[in-house]
XYZ file of C-alpha atoms in Angstrom:
356
model
C 26.788 64.185 4.108
C 26.441 61.301 1.906
C 26.345 61.139 -1.613
C 23.213 61.248 -3.039
C 22.058 59.676 -6.332
C 18.840 60.143 -7.549
C 16.721 57.801 -9.737
C 16.603 59.501 -12.650
C 20.584 59.978 -13.216
C 21.114 56.452 -12.325
C 18.703 54.861 -14.687
C 20.134 57.163 -17.195
C 23.308 55.928 -16.352
C 22.389 52.209 -16.780
C 20.401 52.090 -19.572
C 23.409 53.734 -21.302
C 25.553 51.150 -20.092
C 22.929 48.564 -21.283
C 22.914 50.364 -25.058
C 26.484 50.251 -24.488
C 26.817 46.245 -24.308
C 23.417 45.121 -25.925
C 25.216 43.574 -28.669
C 27.316 41.052 -26.518
C 24.711 40.673 -23.715
C 21.511 39.818 -22.718
C 18.868 42.157 -22.457
C 16.906 43.021 -19.749
C 13.910 43.622 -18.944
C 12.927 47.697 -17.382
C 11.114 46.328 -14.402
C 14.502 44.785 -13.657
C 16.803 47.831 -14.027
C 14.213 49.251 -11.978
C 14.789 46.709 -8.962
C 18.410 47.879 -8.969
C 17.415 51.635 -8.117
C 17.408 52.485 -3.789
C 13.115 52.179 -2.907
C 11.847 52.429 0.253
C 10.980 48.722 1.203
C 15.062 48.059 1.253
C 17.437 48.715 2.862
C 20.782 49.766 2.740
C 22.078 45.720 3.374
C 20.134 44.752 0.646
C 21.715 47.258 -2.119
C 24.696 45.988 -1.096
C 23.734 42.302 -1.074
C 23.422 41.891 -4.714
C 26.631 40.322 -5.554
C 29.035 37.708 -4.980
C 32.170 39.918 -3.677
C 31.393 43.557 -3.294
C 34.105 46.236 -3.213
C 33.901 48.532 0.011
C 36.070 51.586 0.839
C 35.683 52.610 4.335
C 37.827 55.752 5.440
C 37.962 56.552 9.064
C 40.883 57.820 11.329
C 42.683 54.665 11.706
C 45.015 55.474 14.807
C 42.009 56.233 16.675
C 39.978 53.532 15.979
C 42.871 50.917 16.847
C 43.432 53.250 19.864
C 39.747 52.908 21.262
C 39.034 49.700 20.641
C 38.142 48.703 24.033
C 35.603 51.304 24.422
C 32.248 51.933 22.884
C 33.560 55.844 21.047
C 32.299 55.779 17.728
C 34.515 57.053 15.414
C 33.182 58.962 12.027
C 33.551 57.249 8.765
C 32.615 57.392 4.593
C 31.378 54.087 3.722
C 31.266 53.883 0.382
C 30.155 50.684 -2.175
C 29.712 49.652 -5.479
C 26.750 48.352 -6.317
C 25.708 45.778 -9.268
C 24.977 48.058 -11.762
C 28.466 49.817 -11.377
C 27.195 53.135 -9.549
C 28.976 54.145 -6.347
C 27.410 55.090 -3.040
C 29.227 57.013 -0.918
C 27.386 57.398 2.887
C 28.497 59.088 6.499
C 28.413 56.796 8.633
C 29.503 55.807 12.426
C 32.004 52.916 13.165
C 33.412 51.251 16.660
C 35.186 48.297 17.631
C 32.942 45.464 18.239
C 33.050 41.536 19.730
C 34.139 41.075 23.627
C 37.113 38.315 22.633
C 38.041 39.527 19.383
C 38.679 43.134 20.100
C 41.333 41.474 22.736
C 43.207 39.057 20.569
C 42.960 40.251 16.890
C 44.966 42.681 15.131
C 42.406 44.570 13.481
C 38.678 44.119 15.753
C 35.739 43.729 14.186
C 33.079 46.704 14.047
C 29.978 47.749 13.957
C 28.701 49.968 11.523
C 25.865 52.943 12.125
C 24.537 55.112 9.200
C 21.823 58.464 9.590
C 18.740 57.080 9.169
C 17.482 60.373 7.847
C 20.335 59.961 5.187
C 18.915 56.253 4.452
C 15.172 58.087 4.034
C 16.616 61.074 1.877
C 18.447 58.194 -0.255
C 15.223 56.275 -0.983
C 15.761 53.801 1.722
C 13.714 52.216 4.837
C 15.420 53.176 8.425
C 17.555 49.944 9.312
C 20.734 51.708 10.102
C 23.354 49.077 11.457
C 25.936 46.290 10.308
C 28.302 44.115 11.414
C 31.506 43.793 9.571
C 33.566 40.958 10.149
C 37.100 41.996 9.858
C 40.342 40.342 8.773
C 41.559 40.273 12.620
C 45.137 39.505 11.940
C 47.890 41.276 10.414
C 49.395 37.901 7.957
C 47.428 38.712 5.529
C 47.088 34.717 4.198
C 46.091 33.080 7.667
C 43.011 35.921 7.649
C 41.860 35.546 4.092
C 41.818 31.429 5.510
C 39.594 32.794 8.644
C 37.229 35.015 6.508
C 36.550 32.621 4.112
C 36.208 29.983 6.405
C 33.719 31.649 8.707
C 31.825 32.885 5.566
C 31.253 29.125 4.490
C 30.074 28.771 7.960
C 26.802 30.958 7.645
C 26.606 30.257 3.668
C 25.806 26.482 5.352
C 24.042 27.648 7.628
C 21.276 29.991 5.511
C 21.182 26.448 3.291
C 19.445 24.796 6.630
C 17.431 27.463 7.308
C 15.912 31.216 6.514
C 15.691 32.263 9.985
C 19.529 32.901 9.947
C 21.606 36.197 9.385
C 22.724 37.337 5.691
C 25.975 37.784 5.274
C 27.783 39.520 2.322
C 31.074 39.293 1.475
C 33.221 42.054 0.554
C 36.694 43.223 -0.382
C 37.931 46.151 1.779
C 39.501 49.220 1.257
C 41.052 51.163 4.730
C 41.805 54.493 3.845
C 42.978 56.745 7.000
C 41.384 60.127 7.190
C 44.262 61.819 8.144
C 47.029 60.061 5.746
C 44.861 59.197 2.565
C 48.195 57.521 1.289
C 47.897 54.931 4.049
C 45.531 52.322 3.294
C 45.330 48.540 3.512
C 43.316 46.319 1.518
C 41.399 43.104 3.029
C 39.193 40.388 2.336
C 35.798 40.504 4.807
C 32.353 39.994 5.259
C 29.170 41.937 6.773
C 26.639 40.780 8.170
C 23.251 41.935 8.992
C 22.145 43.526 11.825
C 19.589 41.534 14.517
C 16.971 44.403 14.182
C 17.185 43.561 10.549
C 17.000 40.569 10.220
C 13.298 40.735 12.760
C 12.339 43.436 10.489
C 12.411 40.918 7.763
C 11.289 38.331 9.124
C 8.086 40.242 10.776
C 9.948 38.842 14.223
C 11.411 40.341 17.323
C 13.951 40.589 19.068
C 13.532 38.350 23.337
C 17.043 39.559 25.351
C 15.896 37.067 27.740
C 18.387 34.465 29.262
C 17.784 31.767 31.427
C 14.807 30.047 28.801
C 14.288 26.666 29.606
C 14.212 24.104 26.185
C 10.358 23.536 26.427
C 10.058 27.595 25.510
C 12.090 26.998 22.473
C 11.310 25.898 18.812
C 12.123 22.454 19.335
C 12.800 21.710 15.858
C 15.152 25.150 14.986
C 16.784 24.533 18.646
C 17.672 21.074 17.402
C 19.064 22.605 14.269
C 21.466 24.880 15.445
C 22.717 22.051 17.803
C 23.270 19.723 15.077
C 25.072 22.311 13.079
C 26.993 23.734 15.713
C 28.176 20.038 16.264
C 28.586 19.546 12.581
C 31.096 22.414 12.247
C 32.962 21.510 15.632
C 31.813 24.607 17.390
C 31.512 24.560 21.507
C 31.273 28.931 21.701
C 27.842 29.100 22.118
C 25.358 28.774 24.988
C 21.614 29.464 24.277
C 20.490 30.346 28.183
C 23.126 32.960 28.408
C 22.576 34.225 25.124
C 25.960 33.270 23.992
C 26.479 34.083 20.261
C 22.895 33.282 19.900
C 19.836 36.020 19.298
C 16.232 34.500 20.311
C 13.492 35.346 18.435
C 9.742 34.847 17.988
C 7.645 34.926 14.978
C 4.229 35.380 16.118
C 2.765 32.929 18.910
C 5.299 31.029 18.035
C 7.916 30.077 20.657
C 11.643 30.994 20.600
C 14.022 30.391 17.589
C 17.614 30.502 18.415
C 19.966 32.087 15.737
C 23.484 31.374 15.970
C 26.425 33.564 14.917
C 30.005 34.080 15.183
C 31.686 30.412 14.666
C 35.193 31.761 14.238
C 35.503 28.890 17.582
C 34.634 26.410 15.498
C 37.157 23.321 14.256
C 35.632 24.317 10.518
C 37.308 27.863 10.545
C 40.133 26.492 13.148
C 41.301 30.008 13.854
C 44.684 30.408 15.397
C 43.340 31.579 19.130
C 40.507 29.291 19.382
C 40.658 26.532 22.111
C 38.376 23.864 23.587
C 35.531 24.750 25.943
C 36.660 22.469 29.354
C 33.239 24.177 30.408
C 31.656 21.709 28.345
C 33.978 18.698 28.440
C 35.633 19.520 25.370
C 39.033 18.341 25.637
C 40.672 19.300 22.236
C 40.025 21.364 18.925
C 39.070 18.323 17.178
C 36.359 16.947 19.344
C 32.970 17.214 18.803
C 31.034 17.957 21.964
C 26.874 17.888 21.237
C 25.566 20.743 23.317
C 21.548 20.164 22.644
C 19.247 19.604 24.754
C 18.181 16.310 23.108
C 19.547 13.453 24.941
C 18.759 10.479 22.356
C 19.059 10.373 18.239
C 15.580 8.472 17.991
C 14.543 11.750 19.117
C 16.782 13.730 17.069
C 15.626 11.127 13.953
C 13.814 13.836 11.948
C 16.619 16.625 12.083
C 19.197 14.194 11.467
C 17.111 12.643 8.215
C 16.735 16.612 7.776
C 20.408 16.886 7.572
C 20.890 13.814 5.025
C 18.277 15.344 2.975
C 21.431 18.701 2.704
C 23.981 16.799 2.612
C 25.114 17.720 -0.938
C 23.750 20.979 -0.670
C 25.918 21.650 2.387
C 28.772 19.945 0.613
C 28.129 21.603 -2.469
C 28.383 25.601 -1.353
C 31.866 24.258 0.133
C 33.150 22.656 -3.325
C 31.980 25.844 -5.703
C 33.343 28.532 -3.094
C 36.456 29.451 -5.233
C 38.166 31.877 -3.314
C 39.432 29.751 -1.054
C 41.835 27.181 -2.667
C 40.875 23.440 -3.042
C 43.265 22.262 -0.445
C 41.241 24.299 2.411
C 38.332 22.835 0.125
C 38.868 19.645 0.295
C 39.831 19.756 3.873
C 36.670 21.345 4.563
C 34.699 19.062 2.622
C 36.630 15.521 4.774
C 35.610 17.393 7.847
C 32.011 17.756 7.121
C 32.287 14.366 6.004
C 33.361 12.827 9.191
C 30.338 14.741 10.762
C 27.775 12.366 8.074
C 29.872 9.531 9.104
C 28.628 9.454 12.351
C 24.575 10.716 12.010
C 24.673 7.718 9.120
C 25.725 5.073 11.743
C 22.921 5.072 15.183
C 25.747 3.250 17.475
C 27.952 6.204 16.652
C 25.267 8.859 16.744
C 23.709 7.641 20.002
C 27.073 7.966 21.572
C 27.052 11.444 20.344
C 23.804 12.167 22.005
C 25.277 10.555 25.256
C 28.405 12.036 25.450
C 26.670 15.541 25.708
C 26.973 18.129 28.209
């Protein structure tokens, strides 16, 4: 059973904390403190998604989790995190390995977390009860940290381009073995909101529909996805096959593609990433445009939009201090090479002409 925190004890704690530090911190209105408390309009992801980095702990049978990575069997787990007010929240959860490719190549597979809807309701939250966790993948600490932070940056840049995108939360996770509490590892990772929560938040619906043609898609968003994937050097996606893409529908609008999983991009440069020969990619250094548009003239407004967003996108990288300066400089240089291409009408036309 989860550890439940009622509103009154939390509010008392918050007020006492505020009183202790009011001489050295700005005052906060009562409404702001109330917003820190769980309420029915919030999801568990909303509660976690309030800090730059969240400290998180998962307690589970690690041996069982790793041994069952190729099944869809869930393992029991305890999930806890410290919120922005410094209060620890603990929930019982189930988790399992996910991902077709990463569960094969990773030392530690990515995970799916599932919570009891009744427990969430009892805690004052809505029933959005699933989220994904991108784990460190490789045992090598330095490499896994780099890969996590680079892929997290890709999500943050896409968030800048459109609100029709998946939210993420950077976390430092301590994994503890339920059978051997002294056996623990601490690594970087990030949470991704589930597609069901994305559609709940946007008032949309998910379309589990393969084989959709370009004329059935929202043109503006299809072009943003395509140019973004080109910018980060990612060819591991396909709208028709729903490969690393969700299709959502808002009202009577056409289908909006929402991309995810950017580990095969050149921006991330995972050691297991390989060129996609199916689209004519000969090396990871080669960008391939995979959108439906075949001319720079048709993409004019999208290219202009990316130019307007240039400083915002580069600023996200520059300000991301979790990555060292050398890595940030390398990513910026890679993004600059994209902007050199779209600044030139001749180069951009060649880019679209080379599309697969």
